Coordinates of C-alpha atoms and ligand atoms in Angstrom, one line a residue:
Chain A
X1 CA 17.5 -17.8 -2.8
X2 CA 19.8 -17.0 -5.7
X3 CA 17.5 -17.0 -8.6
X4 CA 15.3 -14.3 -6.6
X5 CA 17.7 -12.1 -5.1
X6 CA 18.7 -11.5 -8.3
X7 CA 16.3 -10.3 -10.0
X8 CA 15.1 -8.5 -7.7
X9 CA 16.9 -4.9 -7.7
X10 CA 19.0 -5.0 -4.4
X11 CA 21.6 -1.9 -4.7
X12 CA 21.2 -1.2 -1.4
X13 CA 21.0 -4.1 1.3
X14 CA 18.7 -2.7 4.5
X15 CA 19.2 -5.2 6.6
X16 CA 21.7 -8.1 6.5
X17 CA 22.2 -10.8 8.8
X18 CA 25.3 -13.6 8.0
X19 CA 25.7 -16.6 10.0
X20 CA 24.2 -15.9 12.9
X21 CA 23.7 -18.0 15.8
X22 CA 22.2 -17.4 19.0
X23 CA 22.0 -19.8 22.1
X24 CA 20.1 -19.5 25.3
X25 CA 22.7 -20.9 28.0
X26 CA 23.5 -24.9 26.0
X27 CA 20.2 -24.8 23.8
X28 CA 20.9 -23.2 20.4
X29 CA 18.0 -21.1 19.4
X30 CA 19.6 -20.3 16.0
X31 CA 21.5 -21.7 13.7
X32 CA 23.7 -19.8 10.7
X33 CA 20.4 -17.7 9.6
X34 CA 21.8 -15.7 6.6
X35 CA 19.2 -13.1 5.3
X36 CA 19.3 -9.7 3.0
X37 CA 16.8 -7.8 3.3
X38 CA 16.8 -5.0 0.3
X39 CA 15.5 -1.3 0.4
X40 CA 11.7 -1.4 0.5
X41 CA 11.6 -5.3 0.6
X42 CA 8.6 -7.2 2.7
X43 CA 9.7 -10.6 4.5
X44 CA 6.8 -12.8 6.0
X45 CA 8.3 -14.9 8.7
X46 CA 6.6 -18.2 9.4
X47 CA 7.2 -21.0 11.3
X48 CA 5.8 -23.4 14.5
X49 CA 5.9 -21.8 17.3
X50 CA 9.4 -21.9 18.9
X51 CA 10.8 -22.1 15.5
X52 CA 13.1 -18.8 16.7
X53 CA 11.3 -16.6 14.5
X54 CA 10.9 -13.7 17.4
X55 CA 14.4 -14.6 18.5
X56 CA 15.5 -13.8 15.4
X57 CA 13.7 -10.6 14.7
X58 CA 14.8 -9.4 18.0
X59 CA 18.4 -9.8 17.6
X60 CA 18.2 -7.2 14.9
X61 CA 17.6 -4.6 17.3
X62 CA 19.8 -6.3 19.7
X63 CA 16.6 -6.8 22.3
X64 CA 18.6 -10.3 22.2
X65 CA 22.5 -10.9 21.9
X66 CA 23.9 -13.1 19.3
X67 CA 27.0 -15.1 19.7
X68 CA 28.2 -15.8 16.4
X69 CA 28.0 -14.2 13.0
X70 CA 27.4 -10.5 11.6
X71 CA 24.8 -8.1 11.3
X72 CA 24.4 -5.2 9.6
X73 CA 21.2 -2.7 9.3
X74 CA 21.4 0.6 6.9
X75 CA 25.0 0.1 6.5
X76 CA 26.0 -0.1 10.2
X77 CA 27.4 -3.2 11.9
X78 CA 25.6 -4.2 15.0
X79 CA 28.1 -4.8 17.5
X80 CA 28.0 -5.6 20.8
X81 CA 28.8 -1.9 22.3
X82 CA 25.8 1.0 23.1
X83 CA 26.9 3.2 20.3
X84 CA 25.9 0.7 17.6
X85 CA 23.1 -0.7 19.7
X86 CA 21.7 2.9 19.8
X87 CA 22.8 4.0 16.3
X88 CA 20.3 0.8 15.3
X89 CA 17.5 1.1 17.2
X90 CA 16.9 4.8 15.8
X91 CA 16.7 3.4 12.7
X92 CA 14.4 0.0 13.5
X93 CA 11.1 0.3 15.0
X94 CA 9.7 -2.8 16.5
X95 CA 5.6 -3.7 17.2
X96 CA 5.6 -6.5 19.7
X97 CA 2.1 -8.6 19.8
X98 CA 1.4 -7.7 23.2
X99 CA 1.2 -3.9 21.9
X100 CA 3.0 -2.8 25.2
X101 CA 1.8 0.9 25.4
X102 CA 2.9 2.3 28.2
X103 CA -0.5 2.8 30.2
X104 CA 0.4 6.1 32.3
X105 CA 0.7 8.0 29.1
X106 CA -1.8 9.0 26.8
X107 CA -1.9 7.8 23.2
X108 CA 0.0 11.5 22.3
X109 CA 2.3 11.0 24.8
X110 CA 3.0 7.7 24.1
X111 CA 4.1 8.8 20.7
X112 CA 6.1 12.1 21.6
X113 CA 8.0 9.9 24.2
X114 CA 11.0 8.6 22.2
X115 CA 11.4 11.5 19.8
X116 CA 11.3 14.0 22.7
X117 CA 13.8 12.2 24.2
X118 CA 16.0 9.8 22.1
X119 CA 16.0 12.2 19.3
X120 CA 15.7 15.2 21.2
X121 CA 13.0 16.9 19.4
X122 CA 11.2 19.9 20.6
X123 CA 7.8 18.8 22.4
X124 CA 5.8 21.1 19.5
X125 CA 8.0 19.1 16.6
X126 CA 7.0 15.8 18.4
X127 CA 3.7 16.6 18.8
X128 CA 3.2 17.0 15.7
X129 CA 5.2 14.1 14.0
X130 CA 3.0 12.4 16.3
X131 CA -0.3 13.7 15.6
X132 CA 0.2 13.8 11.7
X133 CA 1.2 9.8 12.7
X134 CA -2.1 9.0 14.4
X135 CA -3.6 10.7 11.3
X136 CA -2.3 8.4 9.3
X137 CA -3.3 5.0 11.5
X138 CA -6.4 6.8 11.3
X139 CA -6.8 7.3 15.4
X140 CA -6.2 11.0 15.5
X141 CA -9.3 11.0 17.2
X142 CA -8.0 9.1 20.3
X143 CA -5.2 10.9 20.7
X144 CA -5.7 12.4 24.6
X145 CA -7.3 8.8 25.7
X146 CA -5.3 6.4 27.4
X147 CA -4.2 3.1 25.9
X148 CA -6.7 0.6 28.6
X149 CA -9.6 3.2 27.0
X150 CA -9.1 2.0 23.4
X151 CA -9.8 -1.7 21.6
X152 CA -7.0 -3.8 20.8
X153 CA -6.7 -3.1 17.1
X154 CA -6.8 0.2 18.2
X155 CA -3.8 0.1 20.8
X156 CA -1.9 -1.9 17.9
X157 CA -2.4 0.8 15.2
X158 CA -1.0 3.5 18.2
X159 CA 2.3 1.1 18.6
X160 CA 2.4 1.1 14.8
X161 CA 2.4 4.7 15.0
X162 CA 4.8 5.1 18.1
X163 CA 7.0 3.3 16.2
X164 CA 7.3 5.5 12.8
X165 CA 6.9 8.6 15.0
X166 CA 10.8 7.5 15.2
X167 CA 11.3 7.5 11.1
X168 CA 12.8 4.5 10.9
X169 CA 13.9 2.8 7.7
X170 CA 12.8 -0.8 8.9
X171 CA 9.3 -2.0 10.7
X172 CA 9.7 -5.0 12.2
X173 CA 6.6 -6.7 13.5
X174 CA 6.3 -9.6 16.2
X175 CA 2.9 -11.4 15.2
X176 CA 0.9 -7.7 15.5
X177 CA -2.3 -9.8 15.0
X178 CA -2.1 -12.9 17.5
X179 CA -3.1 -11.1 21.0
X180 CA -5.9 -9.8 19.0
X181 CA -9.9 -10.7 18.6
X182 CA -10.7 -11.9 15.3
X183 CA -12.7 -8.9 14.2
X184 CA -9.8 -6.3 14.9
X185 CA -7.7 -8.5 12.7
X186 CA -8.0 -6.3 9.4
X187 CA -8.0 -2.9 10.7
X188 CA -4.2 -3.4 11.9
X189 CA -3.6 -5.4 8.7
X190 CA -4.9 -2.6 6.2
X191 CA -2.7 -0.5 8.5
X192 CA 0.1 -2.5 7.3
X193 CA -0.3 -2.8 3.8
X194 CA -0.6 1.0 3.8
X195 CA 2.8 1.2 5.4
X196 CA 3.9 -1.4 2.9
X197 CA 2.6 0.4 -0.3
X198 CA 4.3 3.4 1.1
X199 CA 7.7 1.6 0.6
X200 CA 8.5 0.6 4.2
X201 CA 10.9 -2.1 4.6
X202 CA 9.5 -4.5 6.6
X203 CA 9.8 -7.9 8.5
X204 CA 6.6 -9.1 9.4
X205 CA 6.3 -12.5 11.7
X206 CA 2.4 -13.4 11.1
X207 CA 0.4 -16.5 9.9
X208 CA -1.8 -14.3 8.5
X209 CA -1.1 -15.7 5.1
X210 CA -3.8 -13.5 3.1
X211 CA -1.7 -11.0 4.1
X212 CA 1.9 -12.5 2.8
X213 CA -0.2 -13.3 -0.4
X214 CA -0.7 -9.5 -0.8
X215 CA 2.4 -8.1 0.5
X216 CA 5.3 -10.2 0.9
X217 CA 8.2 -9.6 -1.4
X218 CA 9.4 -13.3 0.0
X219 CA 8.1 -15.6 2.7
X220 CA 10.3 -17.2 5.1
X221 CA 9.9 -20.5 6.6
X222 CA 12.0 -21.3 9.9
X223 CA 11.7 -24.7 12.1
X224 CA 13.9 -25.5 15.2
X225 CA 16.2 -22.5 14.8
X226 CA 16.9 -22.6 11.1
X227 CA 15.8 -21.3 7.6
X228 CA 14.2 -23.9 5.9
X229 CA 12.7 -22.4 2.5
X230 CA 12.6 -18.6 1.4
X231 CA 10.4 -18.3 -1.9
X232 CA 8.3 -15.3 -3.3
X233 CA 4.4 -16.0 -1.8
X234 CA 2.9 -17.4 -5.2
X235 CA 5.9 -19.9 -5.1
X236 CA 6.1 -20.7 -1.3
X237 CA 1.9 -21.3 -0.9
X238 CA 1.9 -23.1 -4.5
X239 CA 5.2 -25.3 -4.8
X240 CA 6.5 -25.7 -1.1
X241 CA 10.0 -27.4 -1.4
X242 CA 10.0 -29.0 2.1
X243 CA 8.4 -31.8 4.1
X244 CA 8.3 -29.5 6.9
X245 CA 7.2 -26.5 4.8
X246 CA 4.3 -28.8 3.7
X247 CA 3.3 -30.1 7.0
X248 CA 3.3 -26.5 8.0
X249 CA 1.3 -24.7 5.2
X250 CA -1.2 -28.0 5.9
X251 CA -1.7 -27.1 9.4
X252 CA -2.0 -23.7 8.9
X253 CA -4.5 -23.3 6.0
X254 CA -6.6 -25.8 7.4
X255 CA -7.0 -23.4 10.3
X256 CA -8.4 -21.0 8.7
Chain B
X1 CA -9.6 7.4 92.5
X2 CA -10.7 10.9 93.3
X3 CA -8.7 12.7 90.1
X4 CA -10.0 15.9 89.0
X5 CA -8.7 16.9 85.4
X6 CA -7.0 19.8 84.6
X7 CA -6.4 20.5 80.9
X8 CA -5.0 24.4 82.1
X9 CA -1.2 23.6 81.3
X10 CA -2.4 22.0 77.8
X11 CA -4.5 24.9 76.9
X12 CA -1.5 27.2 78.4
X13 CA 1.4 25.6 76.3
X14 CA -1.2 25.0 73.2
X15 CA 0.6 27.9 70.8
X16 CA 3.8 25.3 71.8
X17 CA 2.1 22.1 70.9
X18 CA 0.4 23.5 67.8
X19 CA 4.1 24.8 66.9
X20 CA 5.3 21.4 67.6
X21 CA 3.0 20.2 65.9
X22 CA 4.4 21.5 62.8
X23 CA 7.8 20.3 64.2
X24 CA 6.6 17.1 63.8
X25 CA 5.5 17.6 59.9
X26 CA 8.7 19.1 59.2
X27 CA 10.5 16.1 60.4
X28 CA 7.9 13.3 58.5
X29 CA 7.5 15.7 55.6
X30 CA 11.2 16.0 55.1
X31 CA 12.2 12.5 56.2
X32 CA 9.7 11.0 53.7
X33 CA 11.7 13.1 50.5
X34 CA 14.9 11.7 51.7
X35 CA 13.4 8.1 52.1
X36 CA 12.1 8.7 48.5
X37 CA 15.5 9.9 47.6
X38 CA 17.5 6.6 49.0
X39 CA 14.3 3.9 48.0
X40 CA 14.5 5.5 44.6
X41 CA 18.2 5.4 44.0
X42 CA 19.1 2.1 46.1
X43 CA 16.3 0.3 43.8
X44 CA 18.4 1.7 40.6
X45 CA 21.7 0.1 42.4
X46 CA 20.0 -2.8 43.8
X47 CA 19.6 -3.9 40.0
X48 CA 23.0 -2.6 38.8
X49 CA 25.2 -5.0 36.6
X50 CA 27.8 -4.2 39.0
X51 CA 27.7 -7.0 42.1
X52 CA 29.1 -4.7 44.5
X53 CA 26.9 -1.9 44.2
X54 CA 23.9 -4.4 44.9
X55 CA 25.5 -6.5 48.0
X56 CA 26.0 -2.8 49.4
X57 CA 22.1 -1.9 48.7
X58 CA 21.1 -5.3 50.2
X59 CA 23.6 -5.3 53.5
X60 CA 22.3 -1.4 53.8
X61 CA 18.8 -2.4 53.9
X62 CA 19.2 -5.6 56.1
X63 CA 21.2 -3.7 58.5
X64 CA 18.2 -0.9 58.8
X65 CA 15.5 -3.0 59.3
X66 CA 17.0 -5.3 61.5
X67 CA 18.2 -3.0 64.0
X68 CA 15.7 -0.7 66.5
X69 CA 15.5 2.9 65.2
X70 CA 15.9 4.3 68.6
X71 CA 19.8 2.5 68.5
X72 CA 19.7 4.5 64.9
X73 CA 19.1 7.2 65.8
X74 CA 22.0 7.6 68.9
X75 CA 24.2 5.9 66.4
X76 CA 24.0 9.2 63.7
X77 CA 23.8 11.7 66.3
X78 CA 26.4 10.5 68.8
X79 CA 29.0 9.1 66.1
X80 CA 29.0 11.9 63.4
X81 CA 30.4 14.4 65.7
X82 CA 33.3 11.5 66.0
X83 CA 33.8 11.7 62.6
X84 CA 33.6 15.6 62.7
X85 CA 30.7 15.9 61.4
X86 CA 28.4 18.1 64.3
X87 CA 24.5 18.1 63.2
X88 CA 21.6 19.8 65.2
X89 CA 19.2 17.5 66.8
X90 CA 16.1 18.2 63.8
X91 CA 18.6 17.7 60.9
X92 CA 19.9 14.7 62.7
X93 CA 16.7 13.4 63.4
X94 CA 15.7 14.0 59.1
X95 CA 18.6 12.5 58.3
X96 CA 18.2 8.7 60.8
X97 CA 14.3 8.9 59.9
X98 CA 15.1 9.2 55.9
X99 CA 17.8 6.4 56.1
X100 CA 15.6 4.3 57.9
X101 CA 12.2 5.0 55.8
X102 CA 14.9 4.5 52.5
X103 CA 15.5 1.1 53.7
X104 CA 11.8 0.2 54.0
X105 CA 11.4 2.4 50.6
X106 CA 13.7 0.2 48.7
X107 CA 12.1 -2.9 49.3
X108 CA 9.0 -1.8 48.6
X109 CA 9.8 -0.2 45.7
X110 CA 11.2 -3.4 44.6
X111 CA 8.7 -4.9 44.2
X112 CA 6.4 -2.3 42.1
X113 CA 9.6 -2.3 39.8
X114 CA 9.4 -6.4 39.4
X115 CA 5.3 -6.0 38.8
X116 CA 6.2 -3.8 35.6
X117 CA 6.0 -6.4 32.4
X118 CA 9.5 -6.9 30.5
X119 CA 7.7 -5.8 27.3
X120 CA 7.1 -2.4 28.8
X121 CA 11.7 -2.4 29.3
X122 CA 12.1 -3.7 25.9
X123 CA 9.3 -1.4 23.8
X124 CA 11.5 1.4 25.2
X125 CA 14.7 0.3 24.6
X126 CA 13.0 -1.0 20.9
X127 CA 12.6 2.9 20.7
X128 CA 16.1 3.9 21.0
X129 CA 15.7 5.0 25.0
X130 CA 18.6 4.1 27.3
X131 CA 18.3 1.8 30.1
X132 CA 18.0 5.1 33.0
X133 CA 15.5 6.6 30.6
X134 CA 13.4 3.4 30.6
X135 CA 13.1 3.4 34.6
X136 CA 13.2 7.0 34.3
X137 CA 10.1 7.5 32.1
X138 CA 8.7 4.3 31.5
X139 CA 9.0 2.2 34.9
X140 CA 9.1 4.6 37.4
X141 CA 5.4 6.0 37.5
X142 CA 3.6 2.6 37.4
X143 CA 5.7 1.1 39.8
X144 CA 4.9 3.7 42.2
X145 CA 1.3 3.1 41.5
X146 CA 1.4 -0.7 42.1
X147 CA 3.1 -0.2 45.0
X148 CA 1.3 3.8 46.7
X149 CA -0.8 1.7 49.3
X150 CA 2.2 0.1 51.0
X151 CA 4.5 3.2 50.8
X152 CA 1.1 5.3 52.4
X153 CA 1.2 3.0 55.3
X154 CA 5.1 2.6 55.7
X155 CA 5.0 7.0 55.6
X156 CA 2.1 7.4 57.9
X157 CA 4.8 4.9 60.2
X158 CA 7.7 6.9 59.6
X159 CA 5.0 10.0 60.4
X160 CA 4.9 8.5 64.1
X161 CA 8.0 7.7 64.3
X162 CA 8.8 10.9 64.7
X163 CA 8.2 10.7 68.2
X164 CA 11.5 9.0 69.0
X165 CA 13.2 12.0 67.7
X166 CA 12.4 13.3 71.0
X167 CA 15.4 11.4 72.6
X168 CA 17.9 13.3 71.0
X169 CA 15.5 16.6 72.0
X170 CA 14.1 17.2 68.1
X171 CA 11.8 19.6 67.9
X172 CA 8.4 17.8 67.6
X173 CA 5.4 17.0 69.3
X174 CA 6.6 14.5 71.9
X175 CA 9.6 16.5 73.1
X176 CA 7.9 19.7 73.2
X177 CA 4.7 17.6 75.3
X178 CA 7.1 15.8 77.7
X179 CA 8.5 19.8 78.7
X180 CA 4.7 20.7 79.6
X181 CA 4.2 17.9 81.7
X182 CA 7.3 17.3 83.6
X183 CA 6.4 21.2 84.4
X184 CA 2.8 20.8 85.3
X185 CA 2.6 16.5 86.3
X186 CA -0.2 16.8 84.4
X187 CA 0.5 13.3 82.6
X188 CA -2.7 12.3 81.5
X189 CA -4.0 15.9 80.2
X190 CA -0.8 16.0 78.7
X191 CA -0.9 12.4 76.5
X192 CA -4.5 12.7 76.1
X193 CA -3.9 15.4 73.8
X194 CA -0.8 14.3 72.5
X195 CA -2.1 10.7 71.3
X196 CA -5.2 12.7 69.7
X197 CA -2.8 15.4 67.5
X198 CA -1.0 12.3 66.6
X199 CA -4.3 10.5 65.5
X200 CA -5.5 14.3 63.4
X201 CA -1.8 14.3 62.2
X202 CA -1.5 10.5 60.6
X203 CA -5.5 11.2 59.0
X204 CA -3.4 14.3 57.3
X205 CA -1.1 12.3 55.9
X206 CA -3.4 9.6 54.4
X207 CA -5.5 12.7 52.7
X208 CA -2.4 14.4 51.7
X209 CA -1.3 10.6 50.2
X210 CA -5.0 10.0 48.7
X211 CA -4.7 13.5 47.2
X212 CA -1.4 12.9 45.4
X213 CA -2.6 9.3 44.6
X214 CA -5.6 11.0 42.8
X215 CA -3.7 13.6 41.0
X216 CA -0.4 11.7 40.0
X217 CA -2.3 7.8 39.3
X218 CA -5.3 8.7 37.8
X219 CA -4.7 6.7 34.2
X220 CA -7.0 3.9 33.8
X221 CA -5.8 0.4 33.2
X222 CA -7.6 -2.9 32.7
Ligands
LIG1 N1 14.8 -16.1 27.3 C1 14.9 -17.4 26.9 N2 15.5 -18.3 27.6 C2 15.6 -19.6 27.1 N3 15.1 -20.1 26.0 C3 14.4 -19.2 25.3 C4 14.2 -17.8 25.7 N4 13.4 -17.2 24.7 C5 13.1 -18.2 23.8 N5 13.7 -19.4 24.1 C6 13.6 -20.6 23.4 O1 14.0 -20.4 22.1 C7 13.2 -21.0 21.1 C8 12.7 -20.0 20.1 O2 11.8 -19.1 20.7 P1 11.1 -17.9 20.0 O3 12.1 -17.2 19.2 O4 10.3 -17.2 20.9 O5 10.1 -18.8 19.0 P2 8.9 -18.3 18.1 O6 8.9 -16.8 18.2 O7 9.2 -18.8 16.7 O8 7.7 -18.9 18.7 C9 12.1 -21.7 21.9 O9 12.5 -23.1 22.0 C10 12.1 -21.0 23.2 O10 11.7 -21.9 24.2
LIG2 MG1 7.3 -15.6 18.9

């Protein structure tokens, strides 16, 4: 971590998470994690599959209490209490794999939702934060239909949207691409990338590991509740450290 | 055996059945919004943090449906006057038919609220909306959905339940009926009529349900 995070320019620290630990009634689904994520910074997060890595993720917007340690995102401390739970969650926007639109609205509505009423906005100034959004996932088009009327990369690329129709200052993205078919795959990725090139700071949990390649500022390897290895991509797919890390990357390449 | 009908006392007191009629639609229209009211609000409370508040909702809605509404009914209108509180027979009758539709409501409701996915609560709250505004916005409309056929048939039973309103003298259909034919004897003219209002009356209500169904649930899911 320290010969990276140093030269890497991190004046301001987006999100920063110091030994936390989580645990569901006696099992402990996280151990000290200790992550700083820096202004415009991409993290892949990777791991087997109850490694903690949505546990993790979701503590950040306090969708999941922690017990021990600190958290800070844009500079406020996450507590416990609704004001900092709400000052938070304005400024993180989450996309769950299960793209959980809410059916009885329309894709517009779906959008104009949260600003209209979290943020307050006027319904023109949300409609049209959220129309200029859709625009930009490039499913203006669809914006009257209902989510069960559009494809799955299509309902992911609206959640996307939902999300930054908020303008938050951190994405963070619960494996976008697993509930998907294969050929709907890309369109949600190049989605991503977009975002990405646009300076979004993001979290990403995905074994899309083209994608990591491409994007990630640092990959993040977790297993049984713990950071195991953080390295920039060309270092983490090349030179993995770990046993576990190797085992991993094994299993995972191979698959595709 | 040798029974010749006379339907002369129906077709005289018809402008008073057709009015009760109405009684009657008053009483299930109004009773319905009130049992909305309470199943709406005791679903909220039943899933409170605060223990109390749901051991109140669940003694509430075991005491309702395990008692006869008839015994209800006397109960509001004989012991709010004791407790000063001196209500007509129709707003006592709104008031015994909402609590006891509410009751019914709740549980119902219930369960449309436990068919809505977790990931639906938590992509709202992700989005900075509070917990009411969640249900509010997000849970509310798809629960009643999941849940409109069962609610249709528990209304179109609070709808004829009316009837027993008549013991405290509501205005309604049955009251007004059992006037005309303790006047005329005319019993079976009388309930012959009667049962078939009651049958054009609960069709009404199943349209009038279908109809908001169609205009309110239309959205397609999966
Ligand atoms: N609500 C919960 N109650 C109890 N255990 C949980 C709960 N959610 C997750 N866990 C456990 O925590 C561990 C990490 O889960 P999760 O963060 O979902 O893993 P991942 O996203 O890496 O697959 C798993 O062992 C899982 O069984
Ligand atoms: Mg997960």
């Amino acid at each position: 971590m320290s010969d990276i995070s140093t030269t890497r320019p991190q004046a301001e620290a987006m999100i920063s998470m110091a030994g936390v630990a989580k645990w569901y009634g006696a099992f402990q689904a996280l151990h000290n994690i200790n992550i700083t994520v820096g202004k415009g910074e991409k993290i892949v997060l990777c791991g087997p599959s109850g490694s903690g890595k949505s546990t993790l993720i979701r503590c950040i917007n306090h969708l999941e209490t922690y017990q021990k340690g600190e958290i800070f995102v844009g500079g406020t401390r996450l507590g416990h209490e609704a004001k900092s739970i709400d000052a938070v969650r304005r400024e993180v926007g989450m996309v769950f794999q299960q793209f959980n639109l809410f059916p009885h609205l329309t894709v517009l509505e779906n959008c104009m939702l949260a600003p209209m009423r979290a943020l307050k906005l006027s319904k023109a100034e949300a409609e049209g934060r959220a129309r200029q959004l859709l625009e930009r996932v490039k499913i203006a088009e669809q914006a009257e239909k209902y989510p069960a009327q559009l494809s799955g990369g299509q309902q992911q690329r609206v959640a996307i949207a939902r999300a930054l129709c908020m303008r938050p200052q951190v994405m963070l993205f619960d494996e976008p691409t697993s509930a998907l078919d294969p050929e709907m795959v890309k369109e949600v990725l190049d989605t991503m990338i977009d975002l990405a090139r646009e300076g979004m700071t993001m979290i990403c949990v995905t074994h899309e590991m083209g994608f990591a390649r491409q994007v990630a500022d640092r990959v993040i390897f977790m297993a049984s509740g713990a950071i195991v290895e953080e390295a920039p991509p060309a270092e983490f797919f090349s030179d993995p450290k770990h046993e576990r890390t190797r085992k991993f990357l094994g299993e995972i390449l191979s698959r595709h | 055996m040798n029974y010749t009908l006379d339907f002369t006392p129906v077709i005289d007191g018809m402008p008073n059945l057709l009015a009760a009629c109405l009684g009657t639609f008053v009483l299930a229209i109004s009773g319905m919004m009130l049992a909305t009211i309470i199943g709406i609000g005791g679903v909220v409370l039943r899933t409170s943090k605060i223990a109390p508040l749901r051991w109140l909702v669940i003694g509430f809605v075991e005491i309702i449906r395990n008692t006869p509404f008839l015994v209800q009914i006397f109960f509001i209108y004989f012991a709010l006057p004791l407790a000063g509180l001196r209500l007509d027979p129709t707003p006592t009758a709104i008031i015994a038919l909402g609590i006891n539709g509410g009751a019914y409501a709740i549980e119902i409701l219930r369960g449309g609220v436990q068919s809505i996915s977790r990931g639906q609560v938590e992509a709202g709250l992700a989005l900075g909306l509070h917990k009411a505004q969640v249900f509010r916005f997000i849970v509310l409309k798809p629960a009643l959905r999941a849940v409109f056929p069962s609610l249709t048939s528990q209304f179109v039973l609070l709808t004829l339940t009316t009837s027993i309103a008549s013991a405290i003298s509501a205005y309604e259909l049955t009251s007004v009926s059992q006037r005309i034919e303790s006047d005329s004897f005319r019993s079976f003219e009388v309930y012959f009529t009667v049962t078939a209002f009651y049958l054009v009356i609960s069709w009404l209500m199943m349209r009038l349900f279908a109809f908001f169904s169609a205009r309110y649930f239309a959205y397609p899911v999966k």
